[in-house]
PDB file of C-alpha atoms in Angstrom:
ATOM      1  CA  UNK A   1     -47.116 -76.304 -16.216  1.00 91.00           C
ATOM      2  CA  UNK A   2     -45.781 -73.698 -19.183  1.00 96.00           C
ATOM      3  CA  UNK A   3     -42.185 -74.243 -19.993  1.00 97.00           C
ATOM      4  CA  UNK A   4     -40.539 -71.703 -22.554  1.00 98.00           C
ATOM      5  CA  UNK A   5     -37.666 -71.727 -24.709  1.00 98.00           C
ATOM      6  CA  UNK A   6     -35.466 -69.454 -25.333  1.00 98.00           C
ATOM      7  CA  UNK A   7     -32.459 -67.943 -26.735  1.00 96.00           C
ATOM      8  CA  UNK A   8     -31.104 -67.053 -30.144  1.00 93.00           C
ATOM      9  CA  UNK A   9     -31.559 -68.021 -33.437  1.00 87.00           C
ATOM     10  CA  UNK A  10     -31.180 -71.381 -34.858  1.00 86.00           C
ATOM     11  CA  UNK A  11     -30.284 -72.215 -31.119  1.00 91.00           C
ATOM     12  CA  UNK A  12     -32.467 -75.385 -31.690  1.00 92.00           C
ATOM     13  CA  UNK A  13     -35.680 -74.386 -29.580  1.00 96.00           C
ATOM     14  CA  UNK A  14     -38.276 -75.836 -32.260  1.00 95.00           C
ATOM     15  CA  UNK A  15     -36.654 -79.000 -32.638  1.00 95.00           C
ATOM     16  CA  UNK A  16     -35.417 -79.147 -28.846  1.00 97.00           C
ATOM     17  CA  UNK A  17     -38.802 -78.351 -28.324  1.00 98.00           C
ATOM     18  CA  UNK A  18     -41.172 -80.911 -29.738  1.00 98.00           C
ATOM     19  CA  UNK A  19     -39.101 -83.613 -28.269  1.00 97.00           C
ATOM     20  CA  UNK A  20     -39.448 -82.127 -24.582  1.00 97.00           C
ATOM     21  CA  UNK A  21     -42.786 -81.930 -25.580  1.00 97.00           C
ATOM     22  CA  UNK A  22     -43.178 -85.780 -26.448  1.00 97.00           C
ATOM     23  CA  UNK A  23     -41.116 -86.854 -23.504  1.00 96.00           C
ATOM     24  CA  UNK A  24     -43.301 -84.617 -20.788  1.00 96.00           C
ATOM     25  CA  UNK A  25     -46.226 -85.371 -22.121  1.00 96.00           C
ATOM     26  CA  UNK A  26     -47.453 -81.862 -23.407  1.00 97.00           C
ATOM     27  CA  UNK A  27     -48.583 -79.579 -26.138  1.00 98.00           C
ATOM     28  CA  UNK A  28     -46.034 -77.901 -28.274  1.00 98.00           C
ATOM     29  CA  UNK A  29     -45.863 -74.526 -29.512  1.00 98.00           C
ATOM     30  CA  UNK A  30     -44.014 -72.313 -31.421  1.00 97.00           C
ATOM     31  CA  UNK A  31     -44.749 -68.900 -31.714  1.00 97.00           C
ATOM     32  CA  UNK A  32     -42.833 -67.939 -34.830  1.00 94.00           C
ATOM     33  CA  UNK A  33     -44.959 -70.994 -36.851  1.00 96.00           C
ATOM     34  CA  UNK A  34     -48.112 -69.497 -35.292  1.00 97.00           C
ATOM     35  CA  UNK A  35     -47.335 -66.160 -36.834  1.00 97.00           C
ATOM     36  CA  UNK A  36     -45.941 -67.952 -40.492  1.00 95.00           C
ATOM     37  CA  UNK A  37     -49.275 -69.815 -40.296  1.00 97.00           C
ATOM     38  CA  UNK A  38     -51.726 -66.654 -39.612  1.00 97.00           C
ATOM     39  CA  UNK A  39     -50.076 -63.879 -41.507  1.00 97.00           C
ATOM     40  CA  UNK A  40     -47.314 -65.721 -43.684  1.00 95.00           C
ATOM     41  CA  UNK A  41     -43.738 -65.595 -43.905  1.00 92.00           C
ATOM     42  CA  UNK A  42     -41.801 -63.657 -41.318  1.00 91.00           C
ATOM     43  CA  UNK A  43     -39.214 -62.470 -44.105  1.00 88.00           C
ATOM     44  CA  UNK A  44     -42.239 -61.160 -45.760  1.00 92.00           C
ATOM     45  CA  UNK A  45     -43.748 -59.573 -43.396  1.00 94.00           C
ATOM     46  CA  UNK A  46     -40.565 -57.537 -42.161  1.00 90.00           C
ATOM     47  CA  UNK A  47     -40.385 -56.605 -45.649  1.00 90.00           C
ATOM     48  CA  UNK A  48     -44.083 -55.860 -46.250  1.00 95.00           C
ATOM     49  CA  UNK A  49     -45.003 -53.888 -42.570  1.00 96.00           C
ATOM     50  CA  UNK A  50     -41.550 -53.886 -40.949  1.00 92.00           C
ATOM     51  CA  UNK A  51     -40.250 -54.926 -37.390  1.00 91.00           C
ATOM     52  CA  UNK A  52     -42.485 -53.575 -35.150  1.00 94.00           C
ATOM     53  CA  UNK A  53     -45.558 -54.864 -37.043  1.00 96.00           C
ATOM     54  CA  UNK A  54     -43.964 -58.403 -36.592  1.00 95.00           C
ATOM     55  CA  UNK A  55     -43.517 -57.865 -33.037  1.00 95.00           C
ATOM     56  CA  UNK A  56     -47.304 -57.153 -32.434  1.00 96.00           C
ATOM     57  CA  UNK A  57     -48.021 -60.153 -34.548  1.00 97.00           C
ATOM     58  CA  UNK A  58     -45.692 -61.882 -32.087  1.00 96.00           C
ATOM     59  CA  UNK A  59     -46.646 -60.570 -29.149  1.00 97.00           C
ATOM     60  CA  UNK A  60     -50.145 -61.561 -29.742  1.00 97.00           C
ATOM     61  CA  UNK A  61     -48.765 -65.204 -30.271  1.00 98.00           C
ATOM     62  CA  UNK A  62     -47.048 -65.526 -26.973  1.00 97.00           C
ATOM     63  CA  UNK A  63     -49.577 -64.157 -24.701  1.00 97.00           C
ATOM     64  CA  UNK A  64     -51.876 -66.446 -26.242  1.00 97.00           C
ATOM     65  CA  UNK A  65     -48.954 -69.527 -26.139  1.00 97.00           C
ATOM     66  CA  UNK A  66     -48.198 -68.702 -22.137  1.00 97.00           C
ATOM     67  CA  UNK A  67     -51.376 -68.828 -21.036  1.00 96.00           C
ATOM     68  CA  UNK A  68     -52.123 -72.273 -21.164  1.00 95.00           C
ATOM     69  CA  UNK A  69     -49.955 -75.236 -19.797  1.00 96.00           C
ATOM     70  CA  UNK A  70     -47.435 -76.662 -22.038  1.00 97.00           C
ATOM     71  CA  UNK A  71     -43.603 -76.234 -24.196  1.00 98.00           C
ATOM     72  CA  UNK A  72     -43.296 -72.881 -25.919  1.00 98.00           C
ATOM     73  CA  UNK A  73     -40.888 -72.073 -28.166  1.00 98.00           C
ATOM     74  CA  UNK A  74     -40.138 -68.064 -28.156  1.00 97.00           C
ATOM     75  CA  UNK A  75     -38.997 -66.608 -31.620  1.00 93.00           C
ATOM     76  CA  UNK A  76     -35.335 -65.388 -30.504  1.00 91.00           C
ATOM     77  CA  UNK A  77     -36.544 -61.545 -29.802  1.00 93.00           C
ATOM     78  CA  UNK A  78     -39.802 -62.021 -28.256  1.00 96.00           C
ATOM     79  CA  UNK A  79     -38.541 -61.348 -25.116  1.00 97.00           C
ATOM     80  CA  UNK A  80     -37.531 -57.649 -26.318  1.00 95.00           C
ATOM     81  CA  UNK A  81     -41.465 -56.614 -25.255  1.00 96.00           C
ATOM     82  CA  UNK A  82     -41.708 -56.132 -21.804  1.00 97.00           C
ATOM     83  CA  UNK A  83     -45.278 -58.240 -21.541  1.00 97.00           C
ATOM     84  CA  UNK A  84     -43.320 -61.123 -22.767  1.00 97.00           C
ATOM     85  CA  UNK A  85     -40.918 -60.623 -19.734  1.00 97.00           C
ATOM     86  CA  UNK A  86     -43.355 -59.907 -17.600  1.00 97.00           C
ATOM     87  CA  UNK A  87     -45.118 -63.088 -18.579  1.00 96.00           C
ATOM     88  CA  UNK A  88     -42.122 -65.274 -18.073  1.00 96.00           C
ATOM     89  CA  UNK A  89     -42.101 -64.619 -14.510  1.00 93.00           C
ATOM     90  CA  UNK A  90     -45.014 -66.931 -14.368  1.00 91.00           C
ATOM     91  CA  UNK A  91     -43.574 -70.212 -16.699  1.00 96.00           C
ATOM     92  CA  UNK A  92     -40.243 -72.071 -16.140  1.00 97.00           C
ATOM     93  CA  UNK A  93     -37.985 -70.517 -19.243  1.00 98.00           C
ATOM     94  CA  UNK A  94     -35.089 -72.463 -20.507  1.00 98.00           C
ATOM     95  CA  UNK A  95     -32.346 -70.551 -22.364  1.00 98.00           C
ATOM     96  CA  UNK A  96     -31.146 -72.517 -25.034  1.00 97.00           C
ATOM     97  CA  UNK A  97     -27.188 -71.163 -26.302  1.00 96.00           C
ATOM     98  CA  UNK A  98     -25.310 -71.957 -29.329  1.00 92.00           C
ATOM     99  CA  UNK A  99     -21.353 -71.323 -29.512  1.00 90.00           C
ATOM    100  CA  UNK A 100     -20.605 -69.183 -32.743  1.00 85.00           C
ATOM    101  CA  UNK A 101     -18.239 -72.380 -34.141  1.00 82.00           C
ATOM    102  CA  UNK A 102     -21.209 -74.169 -34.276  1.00 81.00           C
ATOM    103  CA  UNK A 103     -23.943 -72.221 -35.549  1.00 80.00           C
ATOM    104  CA  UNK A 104     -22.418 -71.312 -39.223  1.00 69.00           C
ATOM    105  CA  UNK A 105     -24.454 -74.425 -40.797  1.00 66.00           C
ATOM    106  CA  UNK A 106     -27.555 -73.505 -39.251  1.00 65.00           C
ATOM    107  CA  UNK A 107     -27.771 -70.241 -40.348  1.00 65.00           C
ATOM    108  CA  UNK A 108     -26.638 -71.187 -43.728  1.00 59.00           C
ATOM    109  CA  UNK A 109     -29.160 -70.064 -46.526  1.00 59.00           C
ATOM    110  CA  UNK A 110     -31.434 -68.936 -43.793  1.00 60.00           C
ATOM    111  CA  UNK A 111     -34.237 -66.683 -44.307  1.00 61.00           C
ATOM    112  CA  UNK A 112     -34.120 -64.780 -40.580  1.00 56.00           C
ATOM    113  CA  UNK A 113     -34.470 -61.795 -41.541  1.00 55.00           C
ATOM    114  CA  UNK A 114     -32.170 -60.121 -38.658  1.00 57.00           C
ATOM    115  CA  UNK A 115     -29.692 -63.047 -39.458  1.00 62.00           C
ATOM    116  CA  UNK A 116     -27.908 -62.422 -42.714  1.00 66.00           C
ATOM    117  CA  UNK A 117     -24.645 -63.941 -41.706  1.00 74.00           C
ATOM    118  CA  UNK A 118     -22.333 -65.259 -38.996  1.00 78.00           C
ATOM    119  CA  UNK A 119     -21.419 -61.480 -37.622  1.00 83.00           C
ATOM    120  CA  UNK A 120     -24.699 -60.520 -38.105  1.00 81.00           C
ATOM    121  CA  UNK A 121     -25.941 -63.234 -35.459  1.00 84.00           C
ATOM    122  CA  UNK A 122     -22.993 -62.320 -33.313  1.00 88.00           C
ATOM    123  CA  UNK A 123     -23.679 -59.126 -32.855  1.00 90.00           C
ATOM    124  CA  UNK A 124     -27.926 -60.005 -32.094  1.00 88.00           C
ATOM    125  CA  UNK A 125     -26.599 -62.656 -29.742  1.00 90.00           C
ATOM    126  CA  UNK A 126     -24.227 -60.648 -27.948  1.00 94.00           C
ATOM    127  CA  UNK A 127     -26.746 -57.585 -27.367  1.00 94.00           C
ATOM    128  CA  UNK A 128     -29.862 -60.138 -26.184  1.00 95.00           C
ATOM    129  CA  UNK A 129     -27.126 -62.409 -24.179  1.00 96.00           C
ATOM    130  CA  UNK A 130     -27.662 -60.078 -20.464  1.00 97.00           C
ATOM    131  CA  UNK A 131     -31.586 -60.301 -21.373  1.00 97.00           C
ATOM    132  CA  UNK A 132     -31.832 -63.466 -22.188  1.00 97.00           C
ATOM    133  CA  UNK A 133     -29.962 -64.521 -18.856  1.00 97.00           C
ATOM    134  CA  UNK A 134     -31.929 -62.289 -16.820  1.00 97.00           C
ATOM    135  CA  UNK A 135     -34.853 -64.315 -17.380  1.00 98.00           C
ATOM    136  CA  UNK A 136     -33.706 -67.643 -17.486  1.00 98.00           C
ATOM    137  CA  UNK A 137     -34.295 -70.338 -14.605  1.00 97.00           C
ATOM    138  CA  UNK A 138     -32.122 -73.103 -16.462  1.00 97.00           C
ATOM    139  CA  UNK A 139     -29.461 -72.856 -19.580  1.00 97.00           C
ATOM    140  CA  UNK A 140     -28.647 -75.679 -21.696  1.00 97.00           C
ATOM    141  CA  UNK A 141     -25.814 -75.298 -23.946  1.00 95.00           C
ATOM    142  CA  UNK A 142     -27.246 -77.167 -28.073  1.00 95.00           C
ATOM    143  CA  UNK A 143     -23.403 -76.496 -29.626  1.00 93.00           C
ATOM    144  CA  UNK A 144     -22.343 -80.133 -29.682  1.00 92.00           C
ATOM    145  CA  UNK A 145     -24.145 -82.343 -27.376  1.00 93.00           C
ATOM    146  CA  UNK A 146     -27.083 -84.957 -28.518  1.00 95.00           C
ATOM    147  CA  UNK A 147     -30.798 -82.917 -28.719  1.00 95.00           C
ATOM    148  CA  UNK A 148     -32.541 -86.403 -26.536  1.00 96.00           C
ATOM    149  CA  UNK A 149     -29.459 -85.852 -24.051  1.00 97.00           C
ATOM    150  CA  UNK A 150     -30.564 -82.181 -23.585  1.00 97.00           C
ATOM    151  CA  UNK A 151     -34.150 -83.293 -23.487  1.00 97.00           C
ATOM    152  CA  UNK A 152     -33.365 -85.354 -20.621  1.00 97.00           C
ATOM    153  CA  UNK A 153     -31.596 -83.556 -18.600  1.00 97.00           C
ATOM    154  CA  UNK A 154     -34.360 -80.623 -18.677  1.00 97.00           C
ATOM    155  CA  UNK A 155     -37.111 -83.152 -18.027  1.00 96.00           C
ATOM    156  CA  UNK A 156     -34.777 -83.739 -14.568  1.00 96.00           C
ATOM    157  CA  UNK A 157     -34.609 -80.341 -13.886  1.00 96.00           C
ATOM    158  CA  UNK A 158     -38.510 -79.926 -14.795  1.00 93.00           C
ATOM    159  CA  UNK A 159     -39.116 -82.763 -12.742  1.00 89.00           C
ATOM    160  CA  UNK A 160     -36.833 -81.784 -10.038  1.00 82.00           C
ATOM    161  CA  UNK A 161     -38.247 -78.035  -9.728  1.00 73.00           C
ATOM    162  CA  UNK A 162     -41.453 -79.749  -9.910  1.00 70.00           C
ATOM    163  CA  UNK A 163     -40.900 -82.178  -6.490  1.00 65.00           C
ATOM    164  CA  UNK A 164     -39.349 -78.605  -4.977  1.00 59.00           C
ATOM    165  CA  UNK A 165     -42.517 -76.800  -5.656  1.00 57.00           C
ATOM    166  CA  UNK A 166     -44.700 -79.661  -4.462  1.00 53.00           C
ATOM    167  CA  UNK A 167     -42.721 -80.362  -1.135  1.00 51.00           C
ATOM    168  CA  UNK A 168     -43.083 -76.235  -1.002  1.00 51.00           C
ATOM    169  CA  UNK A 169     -47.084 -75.963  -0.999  1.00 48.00           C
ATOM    170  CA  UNK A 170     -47.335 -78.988   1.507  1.00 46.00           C
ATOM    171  CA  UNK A 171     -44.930 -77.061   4.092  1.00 52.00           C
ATOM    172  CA  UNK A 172     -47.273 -74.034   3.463  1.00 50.00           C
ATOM    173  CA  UNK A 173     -50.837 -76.135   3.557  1.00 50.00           C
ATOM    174  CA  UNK A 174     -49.215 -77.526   7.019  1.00 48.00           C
ATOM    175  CA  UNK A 175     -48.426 -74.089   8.380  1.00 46.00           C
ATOM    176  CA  UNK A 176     -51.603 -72.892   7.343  1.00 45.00           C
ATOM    177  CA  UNK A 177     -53.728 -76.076   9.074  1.00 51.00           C
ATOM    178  CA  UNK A 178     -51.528 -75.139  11.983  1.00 53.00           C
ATOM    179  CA  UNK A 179     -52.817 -72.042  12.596  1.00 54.00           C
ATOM    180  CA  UNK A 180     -49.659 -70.063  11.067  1.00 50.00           C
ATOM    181  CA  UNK A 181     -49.301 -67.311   8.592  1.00 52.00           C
TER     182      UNK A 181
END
C-alpha cells in the first residue's frame, strides 16, 4: 500500500507524514529530503540550475518513492509533471490544505524558494488548488486541528478504503470461481 501526500507548502505533509507512518506501520518518505540529501539544498539548486533542473531531480525522487509500498510526502509542485499524475492513479493521495490565516508562521523565514511571502503562497496555492483536487481521493484540512487527530482519522479512511477494496476482490474471486466474467 503507497499513500501520498499532498498539497501546498508548509501544509504539514513531512510532519503529518512520519506520524501516519508510525501509526500504519510503514516506511516514510519525503521526496524533497531525498533531493536535499543527493544534490543539496533546494534554494541552491533553483539558484544554481533553475526550476526545471529541480523538477527532474524531483521527478526522479517520486518515481522511485511510488514504487514501493509506503507514506510519501510530495514536495508541493511535484504533481505539475504529468508522470507524477499519472503515477498517483496507482497510490491513495491525501491532499493536505492550509487556510491562509494560518500559514503566516510557517512560512516565516522560510527558504522555499517559490514562497517568499504570504501573497506569494497565495497566489501558488490558488493556481495548484483545481490540480491538486483533481487528484486527490481524501482532503484533510492541517489549519487548526491536532496533527495525531488528522493522523487518525486518515488511518480510518486508509483502513476503511482498505476493507472496501478487500470485500471488492472477494466479490470478483467469487464471480470468477463461478464461472462469471
Amino acid at each position: 500500500m503507497t499513500i501520498v501526500l499532498i498539497g501546498p507548502p508548509a501544509a504539514g505533509k513531512t510532519r503529518l507524514g512520519k506520524r501516519l507512518a508510525r501509526r500504519l506501520g510503514l516506511p516514510f518518505v519525503d521526496t524533497d529530503a531525498v533531493v536535499v540529501a543527493e544534490h543539496g539544498a533546494i534554494s541552491e539548486i533553483f539558484a544554481e540550475h533553475g526550476e526545471p533542473y529541480f523538477r527532474a531531480l524531483e521527478r526522479a525522487a517520486v518515481a522511485d518513492a511510488v514504487a514501493r509500498p509506503g507514506i510519501v510526502s510530495l514536495g508541493g509542485g511535484a504533481v505539475l509533471d504529468p508522470d507524477t499524475q499519472a503515477d498517483l492513479a496507482a497510490t491513495r493521495v491525501v491532499l493536505l490544505t492550509v487556510r491562509p490565516d494560518a500559514i503566516a508562521a510557517r512560512i516565516a523565514n522560510s527558504k522555499r524558494p517559490l514562497v517568499t511571502d504570504l501573497e506569494s503562497w497565495k497566489r501558488l496555492v490558488e493556481a495548484r488548488t483545481p490540480l491538486y483536487e483533481s487528484l486527490a481521493d481524501y482532503t484533510a484540512d492541517t489549519s487548526s486541528r491536532p496533527m495525531d487527530a488528522i493522523v487518525e482519522e486518515i488511518a480510518r479512511w486508509v483502513g476503511d478504503a482498505q476493507g472496501t477494496e478487500n470485500a471488492q476482490s472477494t466479490e470478483d474471486q467469487q464471480s470468477t470461481e463461478q464461472g462469471e466474467p
